[in-house]
Short mmCIF file of C-alpha atoms in Angstrom, two decimals:
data_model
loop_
_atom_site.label_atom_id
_atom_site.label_comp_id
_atom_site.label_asym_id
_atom_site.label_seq_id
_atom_site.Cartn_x
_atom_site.Cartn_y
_atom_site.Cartn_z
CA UNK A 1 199.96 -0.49 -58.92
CA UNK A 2 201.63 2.42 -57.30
CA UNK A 3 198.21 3.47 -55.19
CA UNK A 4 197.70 0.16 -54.55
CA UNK A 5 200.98 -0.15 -52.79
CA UNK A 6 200.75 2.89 -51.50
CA UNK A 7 197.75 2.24 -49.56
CA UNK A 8 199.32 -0.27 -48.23
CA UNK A 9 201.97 0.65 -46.53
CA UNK A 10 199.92 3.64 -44.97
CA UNK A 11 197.73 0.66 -42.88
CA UNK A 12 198.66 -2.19 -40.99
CA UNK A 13 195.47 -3.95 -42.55
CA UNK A 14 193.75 -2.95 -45.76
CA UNK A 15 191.12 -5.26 -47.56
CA UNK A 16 189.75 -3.54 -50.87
CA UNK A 17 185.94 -5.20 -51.22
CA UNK A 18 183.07 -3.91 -53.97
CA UNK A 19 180.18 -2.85 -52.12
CA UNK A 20 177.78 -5.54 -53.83
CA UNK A 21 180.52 -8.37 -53.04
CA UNK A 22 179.22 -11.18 -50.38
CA UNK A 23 182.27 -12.63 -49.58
CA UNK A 24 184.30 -9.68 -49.03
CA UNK A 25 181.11 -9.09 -46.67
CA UNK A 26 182.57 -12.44 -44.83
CA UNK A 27 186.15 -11.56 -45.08
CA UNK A 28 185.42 -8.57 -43.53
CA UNK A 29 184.02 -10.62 -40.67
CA UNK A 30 186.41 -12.65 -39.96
CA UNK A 31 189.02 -10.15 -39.48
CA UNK A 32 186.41 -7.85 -37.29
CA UNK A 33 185.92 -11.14 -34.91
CA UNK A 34 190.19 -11.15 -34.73
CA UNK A 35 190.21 -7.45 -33.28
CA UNK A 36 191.75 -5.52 -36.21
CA UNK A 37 189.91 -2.91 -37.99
CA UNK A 38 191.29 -3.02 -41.11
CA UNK A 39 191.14 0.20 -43.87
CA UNK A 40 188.67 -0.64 -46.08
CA UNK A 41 188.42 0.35 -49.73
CA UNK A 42 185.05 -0.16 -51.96
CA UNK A 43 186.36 -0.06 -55.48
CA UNK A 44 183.36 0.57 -57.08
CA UNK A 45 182.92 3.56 -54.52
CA UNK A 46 186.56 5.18 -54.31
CA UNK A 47 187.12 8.09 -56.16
CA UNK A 48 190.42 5.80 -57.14
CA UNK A 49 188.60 2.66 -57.13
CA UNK A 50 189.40 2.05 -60.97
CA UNK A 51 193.16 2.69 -60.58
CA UNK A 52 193.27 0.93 -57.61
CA UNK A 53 191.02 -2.24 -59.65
CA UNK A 54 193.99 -1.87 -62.71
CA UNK A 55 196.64 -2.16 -59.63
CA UNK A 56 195.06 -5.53 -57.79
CA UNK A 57 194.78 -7.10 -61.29
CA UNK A 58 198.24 -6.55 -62.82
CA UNK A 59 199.27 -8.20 -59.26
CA UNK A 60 197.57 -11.01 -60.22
CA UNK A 61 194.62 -10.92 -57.95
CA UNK A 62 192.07 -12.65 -59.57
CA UNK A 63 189.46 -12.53 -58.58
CA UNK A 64 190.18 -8.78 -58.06
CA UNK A 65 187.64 -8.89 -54.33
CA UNK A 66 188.46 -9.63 -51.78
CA UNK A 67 192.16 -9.19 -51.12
CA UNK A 68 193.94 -8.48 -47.93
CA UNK A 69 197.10 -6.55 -47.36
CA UNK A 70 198.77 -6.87 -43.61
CA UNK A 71 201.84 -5.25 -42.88
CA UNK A 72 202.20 -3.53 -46.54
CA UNK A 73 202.08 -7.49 -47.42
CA UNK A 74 199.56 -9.01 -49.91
CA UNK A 75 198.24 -11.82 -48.76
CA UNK A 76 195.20 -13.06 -51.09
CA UNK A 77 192.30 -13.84 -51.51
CA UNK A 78 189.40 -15.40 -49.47
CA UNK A 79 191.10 -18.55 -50.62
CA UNK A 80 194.22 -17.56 -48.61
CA UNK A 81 192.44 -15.75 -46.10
CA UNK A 82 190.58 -18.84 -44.68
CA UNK A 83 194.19 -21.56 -45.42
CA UNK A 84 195.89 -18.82 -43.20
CA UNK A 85 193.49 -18.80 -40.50
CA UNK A 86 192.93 -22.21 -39.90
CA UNK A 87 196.29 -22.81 -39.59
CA UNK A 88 196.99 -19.79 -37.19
CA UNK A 89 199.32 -17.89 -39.28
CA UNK A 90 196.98 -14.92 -40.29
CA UNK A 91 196.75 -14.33 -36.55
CA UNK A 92 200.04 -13.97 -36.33
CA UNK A 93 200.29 -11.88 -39.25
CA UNK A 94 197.97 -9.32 -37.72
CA UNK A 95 200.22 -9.28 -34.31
CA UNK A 96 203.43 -8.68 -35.79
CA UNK A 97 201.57 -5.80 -38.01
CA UNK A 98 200.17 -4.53 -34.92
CA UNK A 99 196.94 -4.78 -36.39
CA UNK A 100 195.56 -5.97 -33.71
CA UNK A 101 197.03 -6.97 -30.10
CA UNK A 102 196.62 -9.75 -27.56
CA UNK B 1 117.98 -66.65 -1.81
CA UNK B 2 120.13 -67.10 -5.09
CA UNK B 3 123.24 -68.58 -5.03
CA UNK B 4 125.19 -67.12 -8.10
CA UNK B 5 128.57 -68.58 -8.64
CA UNK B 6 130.13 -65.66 -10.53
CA UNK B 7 132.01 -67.54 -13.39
CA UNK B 8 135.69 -65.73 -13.28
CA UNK B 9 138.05 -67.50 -15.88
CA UNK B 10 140.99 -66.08 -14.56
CA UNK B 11 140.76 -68.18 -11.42
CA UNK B 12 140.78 -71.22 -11.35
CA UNK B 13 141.26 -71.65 -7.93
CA UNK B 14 137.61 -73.45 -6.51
CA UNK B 15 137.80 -71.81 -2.89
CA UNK B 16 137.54 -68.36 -4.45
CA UNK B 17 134.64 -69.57 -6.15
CA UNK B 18 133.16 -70.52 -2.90
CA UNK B 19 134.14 -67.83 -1.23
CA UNK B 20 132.36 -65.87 -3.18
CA UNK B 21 128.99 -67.56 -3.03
CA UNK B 22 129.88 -67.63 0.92
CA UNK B 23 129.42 -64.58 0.70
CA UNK B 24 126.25 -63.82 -1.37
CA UNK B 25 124.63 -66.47 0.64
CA UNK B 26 125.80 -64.50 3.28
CA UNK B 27 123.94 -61.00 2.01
CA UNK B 28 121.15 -62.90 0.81
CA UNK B 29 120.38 -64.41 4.26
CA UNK B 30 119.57 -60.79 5.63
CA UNK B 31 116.42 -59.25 5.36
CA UNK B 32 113.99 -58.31 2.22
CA UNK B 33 115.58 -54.62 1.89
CA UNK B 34 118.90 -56.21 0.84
CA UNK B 35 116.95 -56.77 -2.64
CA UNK B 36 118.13 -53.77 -4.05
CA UNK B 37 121.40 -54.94 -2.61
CA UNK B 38 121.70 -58.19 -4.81
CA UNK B 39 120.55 -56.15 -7.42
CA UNK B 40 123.58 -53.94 -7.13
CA UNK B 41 125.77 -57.22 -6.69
CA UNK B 42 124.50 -59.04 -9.69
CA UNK B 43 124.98 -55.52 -11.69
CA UNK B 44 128.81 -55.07 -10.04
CA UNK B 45 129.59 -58.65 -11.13
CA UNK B 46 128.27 -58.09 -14.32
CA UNK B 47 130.47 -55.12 -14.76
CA UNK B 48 133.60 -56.83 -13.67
CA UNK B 49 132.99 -59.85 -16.00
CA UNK B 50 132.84 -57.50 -18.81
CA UNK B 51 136.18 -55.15 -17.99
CA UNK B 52 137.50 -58.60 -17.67
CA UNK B 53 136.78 -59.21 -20.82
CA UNK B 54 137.76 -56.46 -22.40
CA UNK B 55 140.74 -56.67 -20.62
CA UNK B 56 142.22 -60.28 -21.64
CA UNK B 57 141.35 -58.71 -25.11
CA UNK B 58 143.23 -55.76 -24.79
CA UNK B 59 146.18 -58.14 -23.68
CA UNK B 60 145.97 -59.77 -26.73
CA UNK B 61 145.42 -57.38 -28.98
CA UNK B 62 148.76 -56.07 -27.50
CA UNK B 63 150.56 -59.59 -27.70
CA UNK B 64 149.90 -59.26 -31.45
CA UNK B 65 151.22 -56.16 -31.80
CA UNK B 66 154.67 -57.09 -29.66
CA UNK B 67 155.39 -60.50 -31.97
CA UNK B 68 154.99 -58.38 -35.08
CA UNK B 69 157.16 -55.27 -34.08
CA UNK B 70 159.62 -58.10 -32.87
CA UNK B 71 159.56 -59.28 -36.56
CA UNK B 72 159.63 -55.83 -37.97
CA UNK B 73 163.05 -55.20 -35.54
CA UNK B 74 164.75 -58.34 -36.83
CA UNK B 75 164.05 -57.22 -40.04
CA UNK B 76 165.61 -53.88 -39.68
CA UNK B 77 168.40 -55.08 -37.72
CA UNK B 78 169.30 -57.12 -40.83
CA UNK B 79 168.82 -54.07 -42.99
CA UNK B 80 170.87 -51.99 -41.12
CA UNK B 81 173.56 -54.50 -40.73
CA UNK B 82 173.67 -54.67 -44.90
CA UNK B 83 173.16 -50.90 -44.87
CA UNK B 84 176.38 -50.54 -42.52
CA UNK B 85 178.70 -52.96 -44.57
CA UNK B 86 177.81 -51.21 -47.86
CA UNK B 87 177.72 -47.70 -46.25
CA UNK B 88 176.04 -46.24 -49.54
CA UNK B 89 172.57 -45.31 -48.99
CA UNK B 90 170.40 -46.62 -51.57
CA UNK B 91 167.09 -44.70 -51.38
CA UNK B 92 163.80 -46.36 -51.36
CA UNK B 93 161.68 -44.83 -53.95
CA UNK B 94 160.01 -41.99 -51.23
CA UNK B 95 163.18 -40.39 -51.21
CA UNK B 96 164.16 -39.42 -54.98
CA UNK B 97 163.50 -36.30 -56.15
CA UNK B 98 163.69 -34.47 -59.21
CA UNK B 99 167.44 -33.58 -60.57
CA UNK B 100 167.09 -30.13 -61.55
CA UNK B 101 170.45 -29.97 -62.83
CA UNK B 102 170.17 -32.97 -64.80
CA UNK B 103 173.42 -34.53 -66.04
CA UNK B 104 175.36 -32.65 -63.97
CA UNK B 105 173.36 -33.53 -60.64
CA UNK B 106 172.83 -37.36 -61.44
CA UNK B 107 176.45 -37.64 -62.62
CA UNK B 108 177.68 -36.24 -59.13
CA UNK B 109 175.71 -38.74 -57.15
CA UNK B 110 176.77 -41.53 -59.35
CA UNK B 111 180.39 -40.47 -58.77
CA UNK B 112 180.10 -39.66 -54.88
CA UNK B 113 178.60 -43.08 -54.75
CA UNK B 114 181.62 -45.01 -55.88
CA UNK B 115 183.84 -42.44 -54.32
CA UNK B 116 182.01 -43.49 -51.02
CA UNK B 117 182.65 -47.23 -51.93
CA UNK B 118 186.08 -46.59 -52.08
CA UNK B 119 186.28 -44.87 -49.56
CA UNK B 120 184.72 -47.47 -47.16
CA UNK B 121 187.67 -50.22 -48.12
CA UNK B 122 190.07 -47.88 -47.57
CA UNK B 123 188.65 -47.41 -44.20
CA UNK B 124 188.15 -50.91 -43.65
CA UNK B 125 191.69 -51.44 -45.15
CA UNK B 126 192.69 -48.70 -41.99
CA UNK B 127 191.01 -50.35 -39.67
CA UNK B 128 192.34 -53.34 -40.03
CA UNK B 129 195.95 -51.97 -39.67
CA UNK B 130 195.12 -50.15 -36.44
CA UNK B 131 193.43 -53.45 -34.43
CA UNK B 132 196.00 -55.47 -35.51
CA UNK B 133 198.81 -52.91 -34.11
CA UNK B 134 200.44 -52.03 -37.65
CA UNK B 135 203.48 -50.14 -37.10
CA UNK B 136 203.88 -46.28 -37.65
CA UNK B 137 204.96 -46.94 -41.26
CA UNK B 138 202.28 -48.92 -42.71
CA UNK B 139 199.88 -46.95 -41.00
CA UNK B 140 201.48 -43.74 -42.50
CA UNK B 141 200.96 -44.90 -46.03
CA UNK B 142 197.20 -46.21 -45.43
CA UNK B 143 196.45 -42.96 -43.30
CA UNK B 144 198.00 -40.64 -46.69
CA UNK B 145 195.65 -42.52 -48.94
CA UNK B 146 192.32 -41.61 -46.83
CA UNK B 147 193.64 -38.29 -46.67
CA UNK B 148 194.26 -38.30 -50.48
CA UNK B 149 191.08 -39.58 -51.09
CA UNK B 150 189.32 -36.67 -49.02
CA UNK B 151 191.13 -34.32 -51.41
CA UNK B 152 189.68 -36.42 -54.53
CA UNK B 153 186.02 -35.73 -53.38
CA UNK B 154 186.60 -32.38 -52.72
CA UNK B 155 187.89 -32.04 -55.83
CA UNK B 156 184.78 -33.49 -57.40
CA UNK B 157 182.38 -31.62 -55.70
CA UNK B 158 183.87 -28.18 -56.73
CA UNK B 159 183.11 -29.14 -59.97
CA UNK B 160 180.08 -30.65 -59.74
CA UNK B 161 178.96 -27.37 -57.86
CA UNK B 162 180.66 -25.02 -60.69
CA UNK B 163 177.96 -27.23 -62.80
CA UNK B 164 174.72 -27.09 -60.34
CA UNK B 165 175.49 -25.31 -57.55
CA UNK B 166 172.39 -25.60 -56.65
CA UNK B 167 172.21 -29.64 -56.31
CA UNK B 168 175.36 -29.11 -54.07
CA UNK B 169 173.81 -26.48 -51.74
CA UNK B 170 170.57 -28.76 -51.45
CA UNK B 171 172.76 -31.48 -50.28
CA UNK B 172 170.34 -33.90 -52.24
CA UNK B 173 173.38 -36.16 -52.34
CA UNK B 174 173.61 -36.62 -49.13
CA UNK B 175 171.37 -39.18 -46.93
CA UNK B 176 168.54 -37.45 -45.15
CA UNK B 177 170.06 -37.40 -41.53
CA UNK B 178 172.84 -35.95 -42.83
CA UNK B 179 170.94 -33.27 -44.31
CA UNK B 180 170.04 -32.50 -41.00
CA UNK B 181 173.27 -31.28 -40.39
CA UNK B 182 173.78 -29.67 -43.66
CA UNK B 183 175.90 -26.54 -43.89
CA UNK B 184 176.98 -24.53 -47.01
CA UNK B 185 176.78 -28.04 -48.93
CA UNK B 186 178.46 -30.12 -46.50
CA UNK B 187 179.33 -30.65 -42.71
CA UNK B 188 181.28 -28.09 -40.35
CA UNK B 189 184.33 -29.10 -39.22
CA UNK B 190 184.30 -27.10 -36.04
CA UNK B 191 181.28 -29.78 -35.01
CA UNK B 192 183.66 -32.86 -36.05
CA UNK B 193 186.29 -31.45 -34.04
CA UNK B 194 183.69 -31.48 -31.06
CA UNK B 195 182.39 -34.30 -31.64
CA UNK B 196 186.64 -35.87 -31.99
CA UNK B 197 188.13 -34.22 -28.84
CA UNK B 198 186.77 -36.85 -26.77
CA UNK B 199 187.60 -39.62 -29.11
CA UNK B 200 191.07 -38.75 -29.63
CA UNK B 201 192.72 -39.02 -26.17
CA UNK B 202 195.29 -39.06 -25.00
CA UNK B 203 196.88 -35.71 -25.71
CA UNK B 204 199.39 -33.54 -25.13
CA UNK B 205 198.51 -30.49 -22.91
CA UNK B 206 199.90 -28.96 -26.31
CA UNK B 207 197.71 -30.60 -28.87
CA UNK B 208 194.96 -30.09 -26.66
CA UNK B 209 195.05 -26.49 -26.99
CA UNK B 210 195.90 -26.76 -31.01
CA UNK B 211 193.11 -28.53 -31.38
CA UNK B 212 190.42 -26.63 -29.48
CA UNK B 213 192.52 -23.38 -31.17
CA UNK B 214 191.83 -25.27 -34.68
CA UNK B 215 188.22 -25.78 -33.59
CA UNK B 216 187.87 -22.11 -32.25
CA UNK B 217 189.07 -20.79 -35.96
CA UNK B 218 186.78 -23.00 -37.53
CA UNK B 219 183.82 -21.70 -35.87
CA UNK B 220 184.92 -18.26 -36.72
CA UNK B 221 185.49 -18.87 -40.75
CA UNK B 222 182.25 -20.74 -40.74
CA UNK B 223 180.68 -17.62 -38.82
CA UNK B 224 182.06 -15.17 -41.63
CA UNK B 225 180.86 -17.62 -44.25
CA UNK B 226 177.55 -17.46 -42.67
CA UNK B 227 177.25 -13.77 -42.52
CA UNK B 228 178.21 -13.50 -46.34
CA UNK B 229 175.49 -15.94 -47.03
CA UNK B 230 172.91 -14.01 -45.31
CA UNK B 231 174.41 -10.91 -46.61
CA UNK B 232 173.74 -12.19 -50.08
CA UNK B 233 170.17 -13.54 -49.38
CA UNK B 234 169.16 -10.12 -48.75
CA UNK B 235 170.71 -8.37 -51.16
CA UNK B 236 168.96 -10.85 -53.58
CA UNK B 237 165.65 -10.37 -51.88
CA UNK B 238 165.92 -6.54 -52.23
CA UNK B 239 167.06 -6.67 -55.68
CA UNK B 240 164.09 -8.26 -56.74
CA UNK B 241 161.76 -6.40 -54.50
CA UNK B 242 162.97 -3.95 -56.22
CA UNK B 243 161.94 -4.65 -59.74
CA UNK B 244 158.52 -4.56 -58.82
CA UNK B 245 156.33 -2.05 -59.14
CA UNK B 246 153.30 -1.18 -61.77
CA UNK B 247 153.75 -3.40 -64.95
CA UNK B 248 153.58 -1.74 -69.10
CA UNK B 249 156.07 1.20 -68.75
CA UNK B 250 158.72 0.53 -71.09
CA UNK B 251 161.11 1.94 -68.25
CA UNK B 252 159.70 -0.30 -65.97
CA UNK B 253 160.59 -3.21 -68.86
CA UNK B 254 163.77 -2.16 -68.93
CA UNK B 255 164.51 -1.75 -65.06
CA UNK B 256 162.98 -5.52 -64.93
CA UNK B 257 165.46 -7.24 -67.10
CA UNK B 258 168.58 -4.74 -65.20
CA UNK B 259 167.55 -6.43 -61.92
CA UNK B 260 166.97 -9.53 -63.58
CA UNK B 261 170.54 -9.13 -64.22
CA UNK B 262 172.20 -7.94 -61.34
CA UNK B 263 170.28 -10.98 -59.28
CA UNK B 264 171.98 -13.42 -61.92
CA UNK B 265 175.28 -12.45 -61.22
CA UNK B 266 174.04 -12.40 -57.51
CA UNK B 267 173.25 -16.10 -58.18
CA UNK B 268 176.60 -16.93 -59.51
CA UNK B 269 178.88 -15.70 -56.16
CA UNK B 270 177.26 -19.14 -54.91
CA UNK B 271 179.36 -20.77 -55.94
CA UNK B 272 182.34 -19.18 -54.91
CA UNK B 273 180.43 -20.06 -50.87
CA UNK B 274 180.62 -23.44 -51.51
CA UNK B 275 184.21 -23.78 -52.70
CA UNK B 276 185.27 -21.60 -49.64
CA UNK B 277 183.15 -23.62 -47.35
CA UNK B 278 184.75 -26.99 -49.26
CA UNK B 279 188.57 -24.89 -48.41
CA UNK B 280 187.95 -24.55 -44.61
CA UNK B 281 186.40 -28.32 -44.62
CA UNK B 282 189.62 -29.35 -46.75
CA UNK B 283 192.13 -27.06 -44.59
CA UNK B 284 190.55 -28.01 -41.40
CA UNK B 285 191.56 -31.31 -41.86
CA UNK B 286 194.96 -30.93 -43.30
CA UNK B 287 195.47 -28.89 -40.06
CA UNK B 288 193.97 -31.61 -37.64
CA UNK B 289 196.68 -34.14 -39.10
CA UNK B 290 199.50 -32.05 -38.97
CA UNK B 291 198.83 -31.74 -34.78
CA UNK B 292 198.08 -35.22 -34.38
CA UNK B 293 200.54 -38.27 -34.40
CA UNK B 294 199.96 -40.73 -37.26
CA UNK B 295 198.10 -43.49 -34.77
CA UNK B 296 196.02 -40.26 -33.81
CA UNK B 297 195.18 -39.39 -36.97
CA UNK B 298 193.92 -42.66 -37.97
CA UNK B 299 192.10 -43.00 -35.38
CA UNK B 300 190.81 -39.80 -36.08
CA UNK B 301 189.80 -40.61 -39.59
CA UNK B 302 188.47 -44.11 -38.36
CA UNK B 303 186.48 -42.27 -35.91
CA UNK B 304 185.24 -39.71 -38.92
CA UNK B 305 184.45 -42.60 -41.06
CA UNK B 306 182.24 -44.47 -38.06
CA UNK B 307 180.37 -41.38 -37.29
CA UNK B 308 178.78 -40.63 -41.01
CA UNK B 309 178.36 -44.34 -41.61
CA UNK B 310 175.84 -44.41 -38.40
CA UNK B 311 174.02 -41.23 -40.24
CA UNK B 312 173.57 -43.24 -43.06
CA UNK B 313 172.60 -46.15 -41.20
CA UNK B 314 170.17 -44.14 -39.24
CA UNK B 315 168.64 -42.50 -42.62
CA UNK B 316 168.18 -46.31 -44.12
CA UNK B 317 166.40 -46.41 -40.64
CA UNK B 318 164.00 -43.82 -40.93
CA UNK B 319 163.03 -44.34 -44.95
CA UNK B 320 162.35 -48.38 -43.88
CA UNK B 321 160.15 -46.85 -40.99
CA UNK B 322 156.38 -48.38 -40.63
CA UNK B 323 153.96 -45.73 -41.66
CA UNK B 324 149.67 -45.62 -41.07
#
């Protein structure tokens, strides 16, 4: 959990994806067409990946990709990824992180 | 010197007639060399009797043909009138096609089909409310029942797809001018917004820029949705590009069945596209009611509810269609 939390607080945006996954493929996407560039970290890739995989599930993160950290924040899955968006809030999110800027 | 009276049914007017012969008596009374003249006459006449002819029967022929599309119309006008009440669109048998899914498949269209009944009283129900000027109240109740009910399909449909995703994706449920429109197993809500913008006025300077905000972010999940989709095509494709090669090896054997594998659990993400596609249609929504004022929204859903029937209506349309 401690890497996990670790990486995020070094990044005002981190998503953690497998490189095989489609819809952190579209997560990705979506924050790309925002403006932020967020740290990205293929689990089945990273030299960490299966601590950080242990970390993202004893947070609950099920399923364990895609999930999205702003601000050292968790904020979800794709799930809560696309709720937050629609309703404007993950923009905002992204601001105050200065993940990306207007 | 002949005096022929060219016979012209169309007129029935005598001095024509003798006009006419006027006339031929006229070419006949010149000299011998205008023969070849009459000759020409008497084979012009013929020719214009005959494209006469052919003509009045053309005209009739296309009489005919007018009455019995004029029947054919009143005959669809009645359909579509009974189509429109029931808003469920009962296929005629050129449309059914094979359930792959079996149970699962035939059990969602069985259930979407009442759902839709439902769904049409409540709009009725809704409609009723708004033309007779309901107050805010009522309204408010009716409008959280629709909205309700959205969430009950929704909620069917994510499980009908965790059963056959692929009957979902296919949109086999759905009429076949909706399928038209079909995306990720259902409709994007960044075109309904479009398509509601102009329906919904007046706004606020304020909820005009929610809205077309709501609508921008629509586009973009649907986008990213998109991408993932095509991402996942092509990874499928090249997985199973990949397991060919020259047959009998057991290596080979094995290597089959490992990308046999890894394209299976390629298969299953599917799913997980349709129930995010289903969230954005599902938040969308939610969003669109939260900017609008309850008269708005019912409007809005009224609106909605108008626009799919007329798909319907205009797939009854095409399956009733003459064909050669």
């Amino acid at each position: 959990m401690e890497i996990v939390r670790e990486v995020a607080r070094k990044n005002a945006a981190v998503i953690f994806t497998k490189s095989w996954c489609c819809m952190c493929h579209s997560m990705k996407a979506l924050l790309y067409e925002l403006g932020a560039s967020p740290a990205v970290y293929e689990l089945d890739q990273h030299v960490n990946g299966t601590q950080m995989e242990w970390g993202l599930r004893a947070l609950g993160c099920c399923p364990v990709v895609p999930v999205v950290f702003i601000g050292g924040t968790l904020v979800g899955s794709a799930e809560d990824i696309i709720s937050l968006h629609v309703d404007g809030s993950l923009k905002h999110m992204l601001i105050n992180a200065k993940a990306i800027w207007l | 010197m002949e005096d022929a009276s060219p016979r012209t049914d169309s007129s029935t007017d005598a001095d024509t007639e003798d006009k006419m012969s006027n006339q031929l008596q006229g070419i006949g009374a010149s000299d011998g060399s205008d023969k070849s003249r009459d000759q020409k006459t008497l084979r012009r006449l013929a020719q214009n009797r005959e494209a006469a002819r052919k003509s009045r029967l053309r005209k009739k022929a296309y009489v005919q043909q007018l009455e019995s599309s004029r029947m054919k119309l009143t005959q669809l006008e009645q359909e579509l009138q009974r189509a429109r009440q029931q808003g469920i669109f009962i296929s005629s048998s050129g449309d059914q096609s094979q359930s792959i899914g079996g149970n699962g498949a035939l059990a969602f269209d069985v259930e979407y089909a009442r759902w839709l009944e439902e769904h049409n009283k409540r709009i009725n129900e809704l409609r009723g409310a708004v033309n007779s000027h309901a107050g805010d109240g009522e309204l408010r109740i009716i409008v959280d029942g629709v909205v309700s009910q959205h969430d009950d399909i929704f909620r069917i449909k994510g499980d009908a797809a965790k059963a056959d995703v692929f009957h979902i994706l296919s949109g086999m449920w759905k009429t076949p001018a909706e399928r038209c429109f079909l995306w990720l197993g259902g409709f994007r809500s960044s075109e309904l917004l479009k398509l509601l913008i102009n329906q919904l006025e007046p706004l606020t300077e304020q909820q005009l820029l929610a809205i077309n905000n709501l609508q921008q972010s629509s586009q973009q999940a649907e986008d990213a949705l998109s991408q993932g989709m095509e991402a996942l095509q092509q990874s499928l494709a090249e997985t199973l590009a990949g397991s060919l090669g020259p047959t009998g090896s057991s290596g080979n054997v094995a290597n089959y069945m490992g990308q046999m594998a890894m394209a299976m659990g390629k298969l299953g993400t599917l799913e997980g596209f349709i129930r995010q596609a289903d969230n954005l249609r599902q938040q969308t929504l939610q969003q669109m009611h939260r900017i609008l004022t309850t008269r708005q929204s019912a409007r809005a859903l009224l609106a909605i509810s108008d626009y799919f029937s007329r798909l319907r209506a205009l797939s009854s349309l095409w399956l009733a269609r003459p064909r050669e």
